[in-house]
CSV table of C-alpha atoms in Angstrom, one decimal:
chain,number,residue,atom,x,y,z
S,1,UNK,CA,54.6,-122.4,6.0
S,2,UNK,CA,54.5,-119.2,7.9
S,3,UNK,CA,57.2,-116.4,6.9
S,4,UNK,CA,58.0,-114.3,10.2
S,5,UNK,CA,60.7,-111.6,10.1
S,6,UNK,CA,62.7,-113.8,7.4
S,7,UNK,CA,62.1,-117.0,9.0
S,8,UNK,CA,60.1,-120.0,7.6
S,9,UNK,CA,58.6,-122.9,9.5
S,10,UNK,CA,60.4,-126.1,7.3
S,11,UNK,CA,57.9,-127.7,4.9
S,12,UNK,CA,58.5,-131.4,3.2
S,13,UNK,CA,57.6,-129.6,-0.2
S,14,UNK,CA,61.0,-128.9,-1.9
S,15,UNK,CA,59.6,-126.1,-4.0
S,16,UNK,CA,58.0,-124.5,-1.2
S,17,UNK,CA,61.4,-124.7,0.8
S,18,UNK,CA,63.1,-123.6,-2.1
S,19,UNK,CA,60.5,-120.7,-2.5
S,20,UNK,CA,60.4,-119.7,1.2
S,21,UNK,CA,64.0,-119.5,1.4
S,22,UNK,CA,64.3,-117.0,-1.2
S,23,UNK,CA,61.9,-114.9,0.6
S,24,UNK,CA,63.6,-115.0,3.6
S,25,UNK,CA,66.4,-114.2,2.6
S,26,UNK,CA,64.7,-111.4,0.5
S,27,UNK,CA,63.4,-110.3,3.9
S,28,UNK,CA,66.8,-110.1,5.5
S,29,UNK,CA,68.8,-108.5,3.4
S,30,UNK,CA,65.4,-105.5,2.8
S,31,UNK,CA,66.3,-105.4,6.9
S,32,UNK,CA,70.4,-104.5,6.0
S,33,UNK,CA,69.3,-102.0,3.4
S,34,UNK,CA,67.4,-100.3,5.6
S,35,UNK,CA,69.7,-100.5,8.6
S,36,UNK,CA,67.4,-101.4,11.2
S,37,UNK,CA,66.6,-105.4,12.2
S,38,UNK,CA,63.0,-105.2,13.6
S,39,UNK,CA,62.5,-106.2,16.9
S,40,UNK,CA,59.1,-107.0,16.0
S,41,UNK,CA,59.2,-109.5,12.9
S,42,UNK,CA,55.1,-110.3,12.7
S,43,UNK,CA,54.8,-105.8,12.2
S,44,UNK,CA,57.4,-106.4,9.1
S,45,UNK,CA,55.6,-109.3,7.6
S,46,UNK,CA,52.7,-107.6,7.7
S,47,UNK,CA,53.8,-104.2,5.9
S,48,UNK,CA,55.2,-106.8,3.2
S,49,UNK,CA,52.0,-108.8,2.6
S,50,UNK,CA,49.8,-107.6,-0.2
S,51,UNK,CA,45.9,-107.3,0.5
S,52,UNK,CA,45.0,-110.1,-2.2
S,53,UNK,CA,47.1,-112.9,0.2
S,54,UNK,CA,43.4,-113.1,1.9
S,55,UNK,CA,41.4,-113.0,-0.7
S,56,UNK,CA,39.1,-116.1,-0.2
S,57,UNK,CA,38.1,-117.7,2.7
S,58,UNK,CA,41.9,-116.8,4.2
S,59,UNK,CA,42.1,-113.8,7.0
S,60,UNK,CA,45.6,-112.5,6.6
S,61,UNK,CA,46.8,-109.2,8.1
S,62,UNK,CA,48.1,-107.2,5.4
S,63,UNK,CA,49.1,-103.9,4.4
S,64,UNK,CA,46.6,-100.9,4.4
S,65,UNK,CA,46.4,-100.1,7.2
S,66,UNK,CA,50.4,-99.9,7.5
S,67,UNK,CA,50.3,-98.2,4.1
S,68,UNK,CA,47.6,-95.1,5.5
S,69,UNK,CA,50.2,-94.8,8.5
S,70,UNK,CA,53.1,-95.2,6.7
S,71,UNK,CA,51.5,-92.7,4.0
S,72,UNK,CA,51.8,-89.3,7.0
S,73,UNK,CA,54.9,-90.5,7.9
S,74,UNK,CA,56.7,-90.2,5.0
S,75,UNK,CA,54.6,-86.8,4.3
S,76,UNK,CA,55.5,-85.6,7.8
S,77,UNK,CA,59.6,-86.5,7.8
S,78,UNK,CA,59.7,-84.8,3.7
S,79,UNK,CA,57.9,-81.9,4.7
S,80,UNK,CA,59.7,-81.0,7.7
S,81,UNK,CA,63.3,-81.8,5.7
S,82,UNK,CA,62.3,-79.4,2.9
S,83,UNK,CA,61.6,-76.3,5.5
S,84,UNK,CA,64.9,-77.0,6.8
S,85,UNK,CA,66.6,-77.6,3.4
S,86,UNK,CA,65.2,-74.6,1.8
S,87,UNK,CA,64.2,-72.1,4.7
S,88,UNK,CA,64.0,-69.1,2.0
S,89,UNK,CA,61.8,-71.0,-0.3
S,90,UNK,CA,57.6,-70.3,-0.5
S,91,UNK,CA,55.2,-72.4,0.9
S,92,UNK,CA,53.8,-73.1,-3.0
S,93,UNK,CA,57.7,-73.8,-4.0
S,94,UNK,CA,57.7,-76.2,-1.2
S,95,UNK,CA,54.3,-78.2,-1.5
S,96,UNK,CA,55.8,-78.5,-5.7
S,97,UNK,CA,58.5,-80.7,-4.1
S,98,UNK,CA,56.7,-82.3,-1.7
S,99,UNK,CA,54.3,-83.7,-4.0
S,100,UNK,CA,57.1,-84.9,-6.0
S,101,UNK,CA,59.2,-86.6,-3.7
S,102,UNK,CA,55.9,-88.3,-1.5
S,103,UNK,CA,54.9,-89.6,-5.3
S,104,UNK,CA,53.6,-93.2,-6.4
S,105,UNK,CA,56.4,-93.2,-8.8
S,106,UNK,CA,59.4,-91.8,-6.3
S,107,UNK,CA,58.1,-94.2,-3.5
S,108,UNK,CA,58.7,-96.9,-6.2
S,109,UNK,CA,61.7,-95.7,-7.1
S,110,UNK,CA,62.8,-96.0,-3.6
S,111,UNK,CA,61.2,-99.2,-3.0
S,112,UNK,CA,62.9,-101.1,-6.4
S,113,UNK,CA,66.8,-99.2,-4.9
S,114,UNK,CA,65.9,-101.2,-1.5
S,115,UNK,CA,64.9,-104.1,-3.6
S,116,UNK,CA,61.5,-104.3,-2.1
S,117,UNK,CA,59.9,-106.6,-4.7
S,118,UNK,CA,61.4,-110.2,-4.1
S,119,UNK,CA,60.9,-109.8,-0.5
S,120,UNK,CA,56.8,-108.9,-1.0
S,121,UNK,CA,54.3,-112.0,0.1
S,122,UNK,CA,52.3,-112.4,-2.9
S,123,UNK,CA,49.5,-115.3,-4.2
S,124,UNK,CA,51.4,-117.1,-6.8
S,125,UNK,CA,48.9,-115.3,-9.4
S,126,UNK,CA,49.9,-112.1,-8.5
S,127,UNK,CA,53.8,-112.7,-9.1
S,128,UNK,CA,53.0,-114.6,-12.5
S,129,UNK,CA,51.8,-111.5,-13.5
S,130,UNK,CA,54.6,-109.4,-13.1
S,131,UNK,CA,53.3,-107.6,-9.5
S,132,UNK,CA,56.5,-107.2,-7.7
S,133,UNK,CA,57.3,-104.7,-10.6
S,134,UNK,CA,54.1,-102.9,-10.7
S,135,UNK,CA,54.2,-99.2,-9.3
S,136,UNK,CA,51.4,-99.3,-7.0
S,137,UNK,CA,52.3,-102.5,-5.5
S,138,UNK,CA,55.9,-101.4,-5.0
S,139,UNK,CA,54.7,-97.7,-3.5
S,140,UNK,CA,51.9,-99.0,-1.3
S,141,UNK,CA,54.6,-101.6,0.3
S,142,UNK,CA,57.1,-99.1,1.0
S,143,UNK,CA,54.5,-96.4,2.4
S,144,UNK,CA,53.5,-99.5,4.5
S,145,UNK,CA,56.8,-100.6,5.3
S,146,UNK,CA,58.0,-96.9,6.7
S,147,UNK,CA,54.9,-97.6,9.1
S,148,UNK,CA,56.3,-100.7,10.2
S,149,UNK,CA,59.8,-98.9,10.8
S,150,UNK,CA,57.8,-96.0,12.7
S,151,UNK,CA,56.1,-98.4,14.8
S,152,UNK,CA,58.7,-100.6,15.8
S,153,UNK,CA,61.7,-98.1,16.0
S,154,UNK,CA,60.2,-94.6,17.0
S,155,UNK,CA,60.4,-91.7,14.8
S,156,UNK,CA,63.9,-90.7,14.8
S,157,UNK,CA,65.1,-93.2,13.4
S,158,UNK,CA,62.5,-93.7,11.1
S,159,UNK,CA,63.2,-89.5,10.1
S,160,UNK,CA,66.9,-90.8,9.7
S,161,UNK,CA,66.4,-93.3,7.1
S,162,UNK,CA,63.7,-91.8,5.3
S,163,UNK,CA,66.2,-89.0,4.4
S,164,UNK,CA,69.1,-91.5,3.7
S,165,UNK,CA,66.5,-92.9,1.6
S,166,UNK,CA,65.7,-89.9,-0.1
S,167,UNK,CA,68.5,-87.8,-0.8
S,168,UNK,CA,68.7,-88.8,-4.0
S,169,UNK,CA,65.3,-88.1,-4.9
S,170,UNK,CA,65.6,-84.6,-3.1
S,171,UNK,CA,68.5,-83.7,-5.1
S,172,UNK,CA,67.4,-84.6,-8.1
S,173,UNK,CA,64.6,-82.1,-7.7
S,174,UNK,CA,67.3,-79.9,-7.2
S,175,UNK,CA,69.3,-80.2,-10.2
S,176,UNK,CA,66.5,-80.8,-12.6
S,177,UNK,CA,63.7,-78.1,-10.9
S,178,UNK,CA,60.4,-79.0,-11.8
S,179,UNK,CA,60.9,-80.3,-15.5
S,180,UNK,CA,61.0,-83.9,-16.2
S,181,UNK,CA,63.5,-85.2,-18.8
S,182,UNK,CA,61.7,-88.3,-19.6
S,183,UNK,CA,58.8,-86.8,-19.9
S,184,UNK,CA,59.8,-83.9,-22.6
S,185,UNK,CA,61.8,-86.8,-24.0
S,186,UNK,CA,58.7,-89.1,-24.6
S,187,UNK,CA,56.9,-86.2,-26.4
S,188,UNK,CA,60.0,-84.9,-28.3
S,189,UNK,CA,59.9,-88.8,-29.5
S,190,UNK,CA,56.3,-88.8,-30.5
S,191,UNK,CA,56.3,-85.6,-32.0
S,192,UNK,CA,59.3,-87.0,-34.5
S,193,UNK,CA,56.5,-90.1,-35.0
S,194,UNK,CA,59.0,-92.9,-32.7
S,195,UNK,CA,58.1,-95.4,-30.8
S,196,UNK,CA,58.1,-94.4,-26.9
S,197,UNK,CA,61.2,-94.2,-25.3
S,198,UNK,CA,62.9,-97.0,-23.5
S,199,UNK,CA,65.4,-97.9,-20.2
S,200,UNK,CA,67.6,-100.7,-19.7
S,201,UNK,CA,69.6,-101.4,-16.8
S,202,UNK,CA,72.9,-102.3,-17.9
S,203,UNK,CA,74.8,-102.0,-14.4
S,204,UNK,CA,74.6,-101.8,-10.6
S,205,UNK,CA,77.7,-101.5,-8.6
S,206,UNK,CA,78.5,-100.7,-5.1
S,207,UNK,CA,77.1,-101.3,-1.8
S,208,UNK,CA,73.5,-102.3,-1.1
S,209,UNK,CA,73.5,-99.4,0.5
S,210,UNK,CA,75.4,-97.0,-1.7
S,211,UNK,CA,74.7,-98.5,-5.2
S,212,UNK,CA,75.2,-97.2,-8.1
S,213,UNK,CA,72.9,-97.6,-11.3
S,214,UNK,CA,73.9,-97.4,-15.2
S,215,UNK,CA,70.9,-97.2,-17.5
S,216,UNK,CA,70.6,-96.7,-21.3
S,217,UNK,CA,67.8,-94.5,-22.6
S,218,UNK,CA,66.6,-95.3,-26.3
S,219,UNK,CA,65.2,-93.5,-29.1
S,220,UNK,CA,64.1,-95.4,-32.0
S,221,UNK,CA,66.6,-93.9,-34.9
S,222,UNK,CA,69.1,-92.7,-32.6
S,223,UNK,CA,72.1,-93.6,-31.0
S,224,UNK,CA,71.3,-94.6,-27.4
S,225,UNK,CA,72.3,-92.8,-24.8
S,226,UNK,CA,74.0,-93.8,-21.3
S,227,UNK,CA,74.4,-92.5,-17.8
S,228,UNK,CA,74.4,-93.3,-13.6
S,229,UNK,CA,72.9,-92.5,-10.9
S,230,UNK,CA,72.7,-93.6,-6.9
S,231,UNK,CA,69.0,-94.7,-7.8
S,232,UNK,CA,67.5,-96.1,-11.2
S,233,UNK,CA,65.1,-93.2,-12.1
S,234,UNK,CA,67.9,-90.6,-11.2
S,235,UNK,CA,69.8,-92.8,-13.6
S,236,UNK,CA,66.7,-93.0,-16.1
S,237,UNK,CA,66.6,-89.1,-15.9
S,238,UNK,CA,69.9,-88.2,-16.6
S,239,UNK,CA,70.4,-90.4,-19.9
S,240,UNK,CA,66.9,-89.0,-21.0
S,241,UNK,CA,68.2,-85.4,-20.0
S,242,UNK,CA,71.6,-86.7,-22.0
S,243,UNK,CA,69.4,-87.4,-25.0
S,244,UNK,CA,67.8,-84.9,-25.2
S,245,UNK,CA,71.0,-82.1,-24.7
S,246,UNK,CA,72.8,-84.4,-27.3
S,247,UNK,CA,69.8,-84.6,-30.1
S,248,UNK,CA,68.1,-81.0,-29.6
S,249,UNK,CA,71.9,-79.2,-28.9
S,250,UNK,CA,71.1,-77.5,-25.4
């Protein structure tokens, strides 16, 4: 079975319809999030596939080249939105967020609100072992994935969703500066000898392409703490920030 775009060639397997199905359907509604249906399906498969599809004696075309691309894109379209955003700000105030926002952990971020994962082509391995949720994975695809967008739309629009994309990301920046709640959280916890914080997901509402995430940030010892966001880690931040104001009174 070859996927292409969100289609499948029919197999006689029932688990591998069943499987491919699910992908492509994974593939088509990645294509609504995003807003743009690529004219070019084969340049979207490829940003989705993971390099370990051809390990073996298998030639697949997968992502790293789209992910290098994809990579100065995503640099390129931040950078220029920040001197715009913040035309009074220093160039050392400005490469601070940059490096924030063009991070592993923000692309993954970005890539789990677009429900990258399910839509990835992976060895069977790979998912067993919990790759669709792995950081690098997820922030390699996206990088490779903003490629794909560049390539097969042009720039503008690329620029146009990578900042619909991000402004959640860029205002939380914003608001929180350069500190990082779950960070000062985690060693506030240690330091009190607790286990490392953790963060459920108890909600998602709204649109796929508005959505709106509720997560709960625990403390062993303490009363959890809740609180939403337009993306999971801005939801993440602001119950550890919540925790923190509540537990250390500022």
């Amino acid at each position: 079975m070859r996927g292409s775009g969100g289609s499948s060639i029919p197999s006689s397997d029932p688990s591998v319809v069943s499987a491919g199905n699910a992908r492509s359907l994974a593939v088509a509604q990645l294509q609504t999030r995003l807003g743009h249906p690529f004219a070019d399906p084969e340049l979207l498969e490829r940003a989705l596939t993971h390099a370990s599809v051809g390990d073996g004696a298998r030639r697949v075309a997968d992502n790293e080249r789209l992910e290098f691309l994809g990579d100065r894109v995503l640099g390129l379209v931040i950078a220029e939105h920040l001197t715009r955003t913040y035309p009074k700000e220093r160039e050392g105030d400005l490469s601070k967020r940059l490096h924030v926002l063009v991070s592993r952990k923000v692309c993954a971020a970005v890539a789990r609100d677009l429900d990258v994962g399910p839509a990835l082509r992976l060895p069977g391995g790979e998912t067993k072992r919990g790759a669709r949720e792995q950081d690098t994975i997820l922030a390699d695809a996206l990088e490779a994935l903003l490629a794909a967008l560049y390539l097969d739309a042009g720039l503008e629009p690329t620029r146009e969703i990578i900042i619909r994309l991000w402004e959640p990301q860029v205002a939380a920046v914003e608001t929180e500066g350069f500190a990082n709640p779950k960070s000062e959280l985690q060693e506030w916890a240690l330091g009190l000898k607790r286990a490392t914080p953790t963060y459920t997901q108890i909600d998602r509402q709204g649109l796929d392409h508005a959505p709106i995430f509720t997560v709960q940030a625990v403390v062993e010892g303490f009363a959890p703490e809740t609180a939403s966001g337009p993306s999971r880690q801005q939801a993440e931040t602001a119950a550890a920030r919540a925790l923190l104001r509540r537990e250390r009174h500022v």
